[in-house]
CSV table of C-alpha atoms in Angstrom, one decimal:
chain,number,residue,atom,x,y,z
A,1,MET,CA,50.5,-39.6,-8.5
A,2,ARG,CA,50.8,-36.6,-6.2
A,3,LEU,CA,50.0,-34.3,-9.1
A,4,SER,CA,46.8,-36.2,-9.9
A,5,ARG,CA,45.7,-36.0,-6.3
A,6,LEU,CA,46.4,-32.3,-6.3
A,7,LEU,CA,44.4,-31.8,-9.5
A,8,ILE,CA,41.5,-33.8,-8.0
A,9,ILE,CA,41.6,-31.7,-4.9
A,10,LEU,CA,41.7,-28.5,-7.0
A,11,VAL,CA,38.8,-29.6,-9.1
A,12,PHE,CA,36.9,-30.5,-5.9
A,13,VAL,CA,37.7,-27.1,-4.4
A,14,ALA,CA,36.7,-25.3,-7.5
A,15,ALA,CA,33.4,-27.3,-7.7
A,16,SER,CA,32.7,-26.6,-4.1
A,17,GLY,CA,33.2,-22.9,-4.7
A,18,ALA,CA,30.9,-22.9,-7.7
A,19,LEU,CA,28.3,-24.7,-5.7
A,20,THR,CA,28.7,-22.3,-2.8
A,21,ASN,CA,28.3,-19.3,-5.1
A,22,GLU,CA,25.2,-20.9,-6.7
A,23,VAL,CA,23.6,-21.6,-3.4
A,24,SER,CA,24.3,-18.1,-2.1
A,25,ALA,CA,22.9,-16.6,-5.3
A,26,GLN,CA,19.7,-18.6,-4.8
A,27,GLU,CA,19.3,-17.4,-1.3
A,28,THR,CA,19.9,-13.7,-2.1
A,29,SER,CA,17.8,-11.4,-0.1
A,30,LEU,CA,16.3,-8.2,-1.4
A,31,PHE,CA,19.0,-6.1,0.3
A,32,ALA,CA,21.8,-8.4,-0.7
A,33,ALA,CA,20.6,-8.3,-4.4
A,34,ALA,CA,20.8,-4.5,-4.3
A,35,GLU,CA,24.3,-4.7,-2.7
A,36,ALA,CA,25.5,-7.2,-5.3
A,37,ALA,CA,24.2,-4.9,-8.1
A,38,VAL,CA,26.2,-2.0,-6.7
A,39,GLU,CA,29.3,-4.0,-6.3
A,40,ALA,CA,29.0,-5.4,-9.8
A,41,ASP,CA,28.5,-2.1,-11.5
A,42,PRO,CA,31.6,-0.9,-13.3
A,43,THR,CA,31.2,2.7,-12.4
A,44,TRP,CA,30.7,2.1,-8.7
A,45,SER,CA,33.4,-0.5,-8.5
A,46,ALA,CA,35.9,1.8,-10.2
A,47,SER,CA,35.0,4.5,-7.7
A,48,ASN,CA,35.5,2.2,-4.7
A,49,ALA,CA,31.9,2.9,-3.9
A,50,SER,CA,30.1,1.1,-1.0
A,51,PHE,CA,26.5,0.0,-0.5
A,52,GLU,CA,24.9,1.6,2.5
A,53,GLY,CA,21.5,0.1,2.5
A,54,LEU,CA,18.2,1.0,0.8
A,55,ALA,CA,16.6,4.4,1.2
A,56,ILE,CA,13.3,3.1,0.1
A,57,ALA,CA,11.8,-0.1,-1.3
A,58,GLU,CA,8.4,0.1,-2.8
A,59,ARG,CA,6.4,-2.9,-3.9
A,60,VAL,CA,5.1,-2.4,-7.4
A,61,GLY,CA,3.5,-5.7,-8.1
A,62,ASP,CA,3.7,-9.4,-7.1
A,63,ASP,CA,7.3,-10.1,-6.4
A,64,HIS,CA,8.4,-6.8,-7.9
A,65,TRP,CA,10.0,-4.0,-5.9
A,66,VAL,CA,11.5,-0.7,-7.0
A,67,VAL,CA,14.3,0.4,-4.6
A,68,GLU,CA,16.8,3.1,-4.2
A,69,ALA,CA,20.2,1.9,-3.1
A,70,ILE,CA,22.3,4.4,-1.1
A,71,VAL,CA,25.8,4.4,-2.7
A,72,ARG,CA,28.7,6.1,-0.9
A,73,PHE,CA,31.9,7.3,-2.7
A,74,ASP,CA,34.3,10.1,-2.2
A,75,GLU,CA,32.5,10.9,1.1
A,76,ARG,CA,29.3,11.6,-0.8
A,77,HIS,CA,26.1,9.7,-1.0
A,78,ALA,CA,23.9,9.0,-4.1
A,79,ARG,CA,20.6,7.3,-4.6
A,80,TRP,CA,20.6,4.7,-7.3
A,81,PRO,CA,17.3,3.2,-8.5
A,82,LEU,CA,16.8,-0.5,-9.2
A,83,ARG,CA,14.0,-2.8,-9.9
A,84,LEU,CA,14.2,-6.2,-8.2
A,85,SER,CA,12.2,-9.3,-8.9
A,86,GLY,CA,12.1,-12.4,-6.9
A,87,SER,CA,10.2,-14.9,-4.8
A,88,GLU,CA,10.9,-17.5,-2.2
A,89,GLY,CA,14.2,-15.9,-1.2
A,90,THR,CA,15.6,-15.5,-4.7
A,91,TRP,CA,16.1,-11.9,-5.9
A,92,ASN,CA,17.4,-10.7,-9.2
A,93,VAL,CA,18.0,-7.3,-10.7
A,94,ALA,CA,15.2,-6.9,-13.3
A,95,TRP,CA,16.2,-3.4,-14.3
A,96,LYS,CA,19.0,-1.0,-13.5
A,97,PRO,CA,20.1,2.4,-15.0
A,98,GLU,CA,22.1,2.4,-18.2
A,99,ALA,CA,25.8,2.7,-17.8
A,100,ALA,CA,25.9,6.2,-19.3
A,101,TYR,CA,23.5,7.5,-16.6
A,102,THR,CA,25.5,5.9,-13.7
A,103,ALA,CA,28.8,7.4,-15.0
A,104,GLY,CA,27.1,10.7,-15.5
A,105,LEU,CA,25.7,10.7,-12.0
A,106,ARG,CA,29.1,9.9,-10.6
A,107,ASN,CA,30.7,12.6,-12.6
A,108,MET,CA,28.1,15.2,-11.7
A,109,LEU,CA,28.6,14.5,-8.0
A,110,ILE,CA,32.3,15.0,-8.1
A,111,SER,CA,32.5,17.7,-10.7
A,112,GLY,CA,31.8,20.7,-8.6
A,113,THR,CA,29.1,21.9,-11.0
A,114,LEU,CA,26.1,21.2,-8.7
A,115,SER,CA,24.4,24.1,-6.9
A,116,THR,CA,25.4,24.6,-3.3
A,117,THR,CA,23.0,24.7,-0.5
A,118,GLU,CA,23.0,25.7,3.2
A,119,ASN,CA,19.7,24.6,4.5
A,120,SER,CA,18.4,21.7,2.5
A,121,PRO,CA,18.5,18.2,4.0
A,122,SER,CA,20.8,15.4,2.9
A,123,TRP,CA,19.7,13.7,-0.3
A,124,SER,CA,20.2,10.1,1.0
A,125,SER,CA,18.2,10.6,4.1
A,126,GLN,CA,15.1,12.2,2.7
A,127,ARG,CA,11.9,10.1,3.0
A,128,ARG,CA,10.2,9.8,-0.3
A,129,LEU,CA,9.0,7.2,-2.8
A,130,PRO,CA,11.2,5.9,-5.6
A,131,THR,CA,12.1,8.8,-7.8
A,132,LEU,CA,13.1,9.3,-11.5
A,133,PRO,CA,16.5,11.0,-11.6
A,134,VAL,CA,17.3,13.4,-14.5
A,135,ILE,CA,20.7,14.9,-15.1
A,136,VAL,CA,20.7,18.3,-16.8
A,137,THR,CA,23.7,20.1,-18.1
A,138,ARG,CA,24.1,22.8,-20.8
A,139,ALA,CA,25.4,20.1,-23.2
A,140,ARG,CA,23.2,17.1,-22.5
A,141,GLN,CA,20.5,15.5,-20.5
A,142,LEU,CA,20.5,12.0,-19.2
A,143,THR,CA,18.0,9.7,-17.4
A,144,PRO,CA,18.5,6.1,-16.4
A,145,PHE,CA,17.1,5.2,-19.9
A,146,GLY,CA,20.0,7.0,-21.5
A,147,GLU,CA,20.6,10.2,-23.4
A,148,VAL,CA,17.7,12.6,-24.0
A,149,ALA,CA,17.5,13.9,-27.5
A,150,ASP,CA,16.8,17.6,-27.4
A,151,GLU,CA,16.2,19.2,-30.7
A,152,ALA,CA,15.0,22.6,-29.4
A,153,GLU,CA,16.9,25.8,-30.1
A,154,GLY,CA,17.0,28.8,-27.8
A,155,ASP,CA,15.5,29.3,-24.4
A,156,THR,CA,12.1,27.9,-25.0
A,157,VAL,CA,10.3,26.3,-22.1
A,158,GLN,CA,8.2,23.9,-24.1
A,159,PRO,CA,8.5,20.3,-22.9
A,160,ILE,CA,11.1,18.0,-24.5
A,161,PRO,CA,9.3,15.2,-26.3
A,162,SER,CA,12.0,12.6,-25.7
A,163,LEU,CA,12.2,13.5,-22.0
A,164,VAL,CA,8.5,13.1,-21.7
A,165,ARG,CA,8.9,9.6,-23.2
A,166,HIS,CA,11.6,8.7,-20.7
A,167,ALA,CA,9.4,9.8,-17.9
A,168,ASN,CA,6.5,7.7,-19.2
A,169,ARG,CA,8.9,4.7,-19.5
A,170,TRP,CA,9.7,5.2,-15.8
A,171,VAL,CA,6.1,5.2,-14.9
A,172,LYS,CA,5.1,2.3,-17.1
A,173,GLU,CA,8.1,0.0,-17.2
A,174,VAL,CA,9.8,0.5,-13.9
A,175,LEU,CA,6.9,1.5,-11.6
A,176,ASN,CA,4.5,-0.8,-13.4
A,177,GLY,CA,1.9,1.9,-13.3
A,178,HIS,CA,2.0,2.1,-9.5
A,179,PRO,CA,0.1,5.2,-8.6
A,180,GLY,CA,2.1,6.3,-5.6
A,181,PRO,CA,5.5,7.5,-6.8
A,182,ALA,CA,5.3,10.9,-8.4
A,183,SER,CA,8.7,12.6,-7.9
A,184,VAL,CA,11.8,13.5,-9.8
A,185,ASP,CA,15.4,14.2,-8.8
A,186,PHE,CA,17.1,16.9,-10.8
A,187,ILE,CA,20.8,16.6,-10.8
A,188,VAL,CA,21.3,19.9,-12.6
A,189,ALA,CA,24.5,21.8,-13.3
A,190,GLY,CA,24.5,25.3,-11.7
A,191,ASP,CA,25.2,27.1,-15.0
A,192,VAL,CA,22.1,25.8,-16.7
A,193,SER,CA,19.6,28.6,-17.4
A,194,TRP,CA,16.3,28.6,-15.5
A,195,ALA,CA,14.6,28.3,-18.9
A,196,SER,CA,16.4,25.0,-19.7
A,197,PHE,CA,15.7,23.7,-16.2
A,198,THR,CA,12.0,24.7,-16.6
A,199,ARG,CA,11.8,22.8,-19.8
A,200,ALA,CA,13.0,19.6,-18.1
A,201,LEU,CA,10.6,20.3,-15.2
A,202,TYR,CA,7.6,20.7,-17.4
A,203,SER,CA,8.6,17.6,-19.4
A,204,VAL,CA,8.5,15.2,-16.4
A,205,SER,CA,5.4,16.9,-15.2
A,206,MET,CA,3.7,15.7,-18.3
A,207,ALA,CA,4.0,12.2,-17.0
A,208,GLY,CA,2.6,13.2,-13.6
A,209,LEU,CA,5.8,13.6,-11.7
A,210,TYR,CA,5.2,16.7,-9.7
A,211,ALA,CA,7.3,16.3,-6.5
A,212,VAL,CA,10.7,17.9,-7.3
A,213,TYR,CA,14.0,17.4,-5.6
A,214,VAL,CA,17.0,19.4,-6.8
A,215,VAL,CA,20.2,17.7,-5.8
A,216,GLY,CA,23.0,20.0,-4.6
A,217,ILE,CA,26.1,20.0,-2.4
A,218,ASP,CA,25.8,21.0,1.2
A,219,GLU,CA,28.3,23.8,1.9
A,220,ALA,CA,29.0,22.7,5.4
A,221,ASN,CA,29.7,19.0,5.0
A,222,GLY,CA,30.3,18.5,1.3
A,223,ASP,CA,27.7,15.8,1.1
A,224,THR,CA,24.8,15.7,-1.3
A,225,SER,CA,21.7,17.6,-0.4
A,226,ALA,CA,18.2,17.9,-2.0
A,227,LEU,CA,16.0,20.9,-2.1
A,228,GLN,CA,12.3,19.8,-2.1
A,229,ALA,CA,9.6,21.7,-4.0
A,230,LEU,CA,6.7,21.1,-6.3
A,231,SER,CA,6.0,21.5,-9.9
A,232,PRO,CA,3.3,24.1,-10.8
A,233,VAL,CA,1.0,21.2,-11.8
A,234,ALA,CA,0.5,20.5,-8.1
A,235,LEU,CA,-1.1,23.9,-7.8
A,236,SER,CA,-4.3,22.8,-9.6
A,237,ASP,CA,-6.8,25.6,-9.6
A,238,LYS,CA,-5.6,27.4,-6.5
A,239,GLU,CA,-3.7,30.6,-6.7
A,240,PRO,CA,-0.6,30.9,-4.6
A,241,GLY,CA,-0.8,33.2,-1.6
A,242,LEU,CA,2.6,34.5,-2.4
A,243,VAL,CA,4.5,34.8,-5.7
A,244,VAL,CA,8.2,35.6,-5.5
A,245,GLY,CA,9.6,36.6,-8.9
A,246,MET,CA,13.3,36.6,-9.4
A,247,TYR,CA,15.0,38.7,-12.1
A,248,ALA,CA,18.6,39.1,-13.2
A,249,LEU,CA,19.8,42.7,-13.0
A,250,GLU,CA,23.0,44.2,-14.1
A,251,SER,CA,24.2,43.9,-10.6
A,252,GLY,CA,22.7,41.2,-8.4
A,253,HIS,CA,19.1,40.2,-8.6
A,254,GLY,CA,15.8,41.9,-8.2
A,255,PHE,CA,12.7,40.4,-6.7
A,256,ARG,CA,9.0,41.2,-7.1
A,257,LEU,CA,6.5,40.0,-4.6
A,258,ALA,CA,2.8,39.5,-5.1
A,259,MET,CA,0.6,38.6,-2.2
A,260,LYS,CA,-2.9,37.4,-2.9
A,261,GLY,CA,-2.7,39.1,-6.3
A,262,GLU,CA,-1.4,42.4,-5.1
A,263,VAL,CA,2.1,43.4,-6.3
A,264,ALA,CA,4.1,45.0,-3.5
A,265,SER,CA,5.4,48.5,-4.1
A,266,PRO,CA,8.9,49.0,-5.3
A,267,SER,CA,11.4,49.9,-2.6
A,268,GLY,CA,13.5,52.2,-4.7
A,269,CYS,CA,16.4,49.9,-5.7
A,270,HIS,CA,14.9,49.4,-9.1
A,271,GLU,CA,11.7,50.8,-10.7
A,272,ASP,CA,10.1,47.4,-11.1
A,273,MET,CA,11.4,45.5,-8.1
A,274,THR,CA,10.0,45.2,-4.6
A,275,PHE,CA,13.6,44.8,-3.4
A,276,CYS,CA,17.0,43.9,-4.7
A,277,SER,CA,19.6,41.6,-3.3
A,278,THR,CA,23.2,40.5,-3.8
A,279,SER,CA,23.2,38.1,-0.9
A,280,THR,CA,20.9,35.5,0.6
A,281,LYS,CA,21.1,37.2,4.0
A,282,ARG,CA,19.7,40.4,2.6
A,283,PHE,CA,17.1,38.4,0.7
A,284,GLU,CA,16.0,36.6,3.8
A,285,LYS,CA,15.7,39.9,5.7
A,286,ALA,CA,13.8,41.7,3.0
A,287,LEU,CA,11.5,38.8,2.5
A,288,GLY,CA,10.8,38.4,6.2
A,289,GLU,CA,9.9,42.1,6.4
A,290,ALA,CA,7.6,41.9,3.5
A,291,LEU,CA,5.8,38.9,4.9
A,292,ILE,CA,5.6,40.0,8.5
A,293,GLU,CA,1.8,40.1,8.6
A,294,ASP,CA,1.0,37.4,6.2
A,295,THR,CA,2.2,33.8,5.9
A,296,PRO,CA,0.8,32.2,2.8
A,297,GLY,CA,-0.2,28.6,2.4
A,298,PHE,CA,1.1,28.2,-1.2
A,299,THR,CA,4.2,30.0,-2.4
A,300,MET,CA,5.4,30.2,-5.9
A,301,PHE,CA,9.1,30.9,-6.5
A,302,ALA,CA,9.6,31.8,-10.1
A,303,ALA,CA,12.6,33.0,-12.0
A,304,GLU,CA,13.1,34.4,-15.5
A,305,ARG,CA,15.1,32.6,-18.2
A,306,ALA,CA,18.3,34.5,-17.7
A,307,VAL,CA,18.7,33.4,-14.1
A,308,THR,CA,21.1,30.5,-13.6
A,309,THR,CA,20.0,27.4,-11.7
A,310,GLN,CA,22.7,28.0,-9.2
A,311,ASP,CA,21.5,31.5,-8.3
A,312,ALA,CA,17.8,30.4,-8.2
A,313,ILE,CA,18.6,27.4,-6.0
A,314,ARG,CA,20.7,29.6,-3.7
A,315,TYR,CA,17.7,31.9,-3.1
A,316,LEU,CA,15.2,29.1,-3.0
A,317,ASP,CA,17.3,27.3,-0.4
A,318,SER,CA,17.5,30.5,1.5
A,319,ALA,CA,13.8,31.2,1.2
A,320,THR,CA,12.9,27.7,2.3
A,321,PHE,CA,14.8,28.3,5.4
A,322,ALA,CA,13.6,31.8,6.0
A,323,VAL,CA,9.9,31.9,5.5
A,324,PHE,CA,8.5,29.0,3.4
A,325,ASN,CA,7.2,26.5,5.9
A,326,ARG,CA,4.5,25.2,3.6
A,327,MET,CA,4.2,24.1,0.0
A,328,LEU,CA,6.7,25.6,-2.3
A,329,LEU,CA,6.2,25.6,-6.0
A,330,MET,CA,8.8,26.3,-8.7
A,331,GLY,CA,7.8,28.4,-11.6
A,332,TYR,CA,8.9,30.5,-14.6
A,333,ILE,CA,8.4,34.2,-15.2
A,334,GLN,CA,8.5,36.4,-18.2
A,335,ARG,CA,9.2,40.1,-17.8
B,1,MET,CA,-1.1,30.9,-18.7
B,2,ILE,CA,-2.2,32.8,-15.6
B,3,ARG,CA,-1.6,36.4,-15.1
B,4,HIS,CA,-1.0,37.1,-11.5
B,5,GLY,CA,-0.5,40.6,-10.2
B,6,GLY,CA,1.5,41.6,-13.2
B,7,ILE,CA,3.7,38.5,-13.1
B,8,VAL,CA,3.1,36.0,-15.8
B,9,LEU,CA,3.3,32.5,-14.7
B,10,ILE,CA,3.2,29.6,-17.1
B,11,LEU,CA,1.3,26.6,-15.6
B,12,LEU,CA,1.2,23.9,-18.2
B,13,LEU,CA,-0.9,21.3,-16.6
B,14,ALA,CA,-3.7,20.8,-14.2
B,15,GLY,CA,-2.9,18.2,-11.7
B,16,CYS,CA,-3.9,16.9,-8.3
B,17,ALA,CA,-3.2,19.1,-5.3
B,18,THR,CA,-2.4,17.3,-2.2
B,19,THR,CA,-2.6,18.7,1.3
B,20,PRO,CA,-0.2,17.2,3.7
B,21,SER,CA,-1.7,15.9,6.8
B,22,GLU,CA,-0.1,14.2,9.7
B,23,PRO,CA,-0.8,10.5,10.2
B,24,GLU,CA,-2.8,9.6,13.2
B,25,GLU,CA,-0.8,6.9,14.7
B,26,VAL,CA,-1.9,4.7,17.5
B,27,ALA,CA,1.4,4.1,19.0
B,28,ALA,CA,2.3,0.9,20.7
B,29,GLU,CA,4.0,2.0,23.8
B,30,ARG,CA,5.7,-1.3,24.5
B,31,PRO,CA,8.2,-3.2,22.5
B,32,ALA,CA,6.5,-5.7,20.2
B,33,GLN,CA,7.4,-9.3,20.2
B,34,THR,CA,8.8,-10.8,17.0
B,35,ASP,CA,9.9,-14.2,15.9
B,36,THR,CA,13.4,-13.7,14.6
B,37,GLY,CA,15.6,-16.2,12.8
B,38,PRO,CA,18.9,-16.4,11.0
B,39,SER,CA,17.4,-15.6,7.6
B,40,GLU,CA,16.4,-12.1,8.5
B,41,ILE,CA,19.8,-10.9,9.8
B,42,THR,CA,20.7,-8.8,6.8
B,43,ASP,CA,17.3,-8.1,5.4
B,44,PRO,CA,14.6,-6.0,7.1
B,45,LEU,CA,12.1,-7.3,4.5
B,46,ALA,CA,12.7,-10.9,5.6
B,47,THR,CA,12.2,-9.9,9.2
B,48,ALA,CA,8.9,-8.2,8.3
B,49,GLU,CA,7.8,-11.3,6.3
B,50,VAL,CA,8.6,-13.6,9.1
B,51,TRP,CA,6.5,-11.5,11.5
B,52,LEU,CA,3.6,-11.4,9.0
B,53,THR,CA,3.7,-15.2,8.9
B,54,ASN,CA,4.4,-16.1,12.5
B,55,GLY,CA,4.3,-13.1,14.7
B,56,ALA,CA,1.3,-10.9,13.8
B,57,GLU,CA,-1.1,-12.5,16.3
B,58,SER,CA,1.2,-11.9,19.2
B,59,ASP,CA,0.7,-8.2,19.0
B,60,GLU,CA,-2.3,-6.4,20.4
B,61,VAL,CA,-2.3,-3.6,17.8
B,62,SER,CA,-2.0,-5.9,14.9
B,63,ARG,CA,-4.7,-8.2,16.2
B,64,LYS,CA,-7.1,-5.2,15.9
B,65,VAL,CA,-5.9,-4.1,12.4
B,66,MET,CA,-5.1,-7.3,10.6
B,67,PRO,CA,-8.7,-8.7,10.6
B,68,THR,CA,-9.7,-5.6,8.6
B,69,MET,CA,-7.3,-6.6,5.8
B,70,ARG,CA,-8.2,-9.2,3.2
B,71,GLU,CA,-4.7,-9.6,1.9
B,72,PRO,CA,-2.2,-8.1,4.3
B,73,GLU,CA,1.2,-7.7,2.7
B,74,ILE,CA,4.3,-5.6,3.0
B,75,ILE,CA,4.1,-2.8,0.6
B,76,ARG,CA,7.0,-0.5,1.6
B,77,ILE,CA,10.3,-0.4,3.5
B,78,TYR,CA,12.1,2.8,4.2
B,79,LYS,CA,15.1,3.9,6.0
B,80,THR,CA,14.9,5.9,9.2
B,81,SER,CA,17.4,7.4,11.5
B,82,ALA,CA,17.0,4.4,13.8
B,83,GLY,CA,16.8,1.6,11.2
B,84,TYR,CA,14.0,0.7,8.9
B,85,ASN,CA,10.2,0.9,8.9
B,86,ALA,CA,8.0,-1.5,7.0
B,87,LEU,CA,4.4,-0.8,6.1
B,88,VAL,CA,1.8,-3.6,6.1
B,89,ALA,CA,-1.3,-2.8,4.1
B,90,ASP,CA,-4.2,-4.5,2.4
B,91,GLY,CA,-3.1,-5.8,-0.9
B,92,ALA,CA,-6.7,-6.2,-2.0
B,93,GLY,CA,-6.9,-2.5,-2.3
B,94,ASP,CA,-8.9,-1.6,0.8
B,95,GLN,CA,-6.1,0.5,2.3
B,96,THR,CA,-8.0,2.4,4.9
B,97,SER,CA,-5.4,1.6,7.6
B,98,ALA,CA,-2.0,0.0,7.8
B,99,LEU,CA,0.5,-1.2,10.3
B,100,LYS,CA,4.0,0.2,10.6
B,101,LEU,CA,6.7,-2.1,11.9
B,102,SER,CA,9.8,-0.2,13.2
B,103,MET,CA,12.9,-2.2,13.0
B,104,VAL,CA,16.4,-1.8,14.6
B,105,LEU,CA,19.6,-3.7,14.2
B,106,SER,CA,20.2,-5.6,17.4
B,107,GLU,CA,23.1,-7.9,17.8
B,108,GLY,CA,23.4,-8.4,14.1
B,109,ALA,CA,19.8,-9.1,13.4
B,110,TRP,CA,16.9,-6.8,12.3
B,111,THR,CA,14.3,-7.0,15.0
B,112,ILE,CA,10.9,-5.3,15.4
B,113,ASN,CA,10.9,-2.9,18.3
B,114,ASP,CA,7.6,-1.1,17.7
B,115,ILE,CA,4.3,-1.7,15.9
B,116,SER,CA,1.7,1.0,15.4
B,117,ARG,CA,-1.4,1.6,13.3
B,118,VAL,CA,-1.2,4.3,10.7
B,119,GLU,CA,-3.8,6.0,8.7
B,120,SER,CA,-3.9,5.5,4.9
B,121,THR,CA,-2.5,8.9,4.3
B,122,LEU,CA,1.0,7.5,5.1
B,123,LEU,CA,0.7,5.2,2.1
B,124,TRP,CA,0.6,7.6,-0.8
B,125,PRO,CA,0.5,10.1,-2.3
B,126,THR,CA,1.3,12.3,0.8
B,127,PHE,CA,4.0,10.0,2.1
B,128,GLU,CA,6.7,12.3,0.9
B,129,LEU,CA,5.2,15.4,2.5
B,130,GLN,CA,5.0,14.1,6.0
B,131,ASN,CA,7.7,14.0,8.6
B,132,GLU,CA,8.1,11.6,11.3
């Protein structure tokens, strides 16, 4: 008799719990739906990650929003895109990144392979519209749609057809063709050549994504940072007021400056270079001296293929801090 | 391909150049009133939606801007250092101006503490190039 009553009570409690869960699911808010998605994701739950709100939520159609959840783990913050659908208080995850991407993102952020920065703002706090993230390493490339097949050989800078397709899927399937968002996050390993990075940059540009964020690690606090720049497609028909060309030398790096089409005279460190540098401090000083009388509106920072992304980002980050207070475009240079 | 002072740049595509411009905001200098309720505690979107339904007419700035919109709707929410901002714009496409609702967490609930009119440049595509 007691056992029967106990069973009845247990069944009642279980039913009550199920009912409670069902009701709470129906009343899920936009933010709660994003939080539930983070908590339910195997990669984030295995990392003891926590949801720290939404960096951005953009309406892309009736009852459809694309959001970026801020995920914190190992004292670092990541942005994780989701598409949520709902109405009348009921929100569901209509799309989320494939598991391979989320695992890749987590691994990149804790691997120590990202470029380090000193002056770029934190990734999670930057104000921008929902952004397509692209992971680039020497071995593979990943987007939230999965692995990017790259059949190219050598250091070509031609766009990667499959990455172009991924970018187009982002625009059409996730953004629903919404015309506002036009940016890309590059989560790129520091040992990737500038040529490989440029290929990825040009590929997403083909889909109209021209605002570029390169995710790095802040040297001071160890959190993620993001260097902001623009793809050359944003230049349109205007010529940059300043071009900074970066070249790999046997020792350190050489830089050539061209202001309003005029190449600055070599300083003597190398027959072709305006100045040479082995540290960002020397770079900032030399660049400041060269630009003392002229601050351009558009600046193109371009590196040659042999330069690594880590080195380029280090100087880009330094240059952004030193002199570039306006639009900064990333480019590619041949000797 | 563009040759530029001896440096060869590869520019693959022609695109749209955008010039950043600061939004001209008509700041509401006093705290705005809002109709809060239990449903909006954890969700700034819900707070903004409740305001759009019940509280819009109580604010002087919104009384001037809302009549110019055929279909006012919340189009964006973004995190700020103080909390969240929500943008209310015309869903019918005539996005010449918009309202910005600034929200802070107060005693466990998201409440609107400022309402201002913003120019359409804050909507897109220059949203990312502007600082507040």
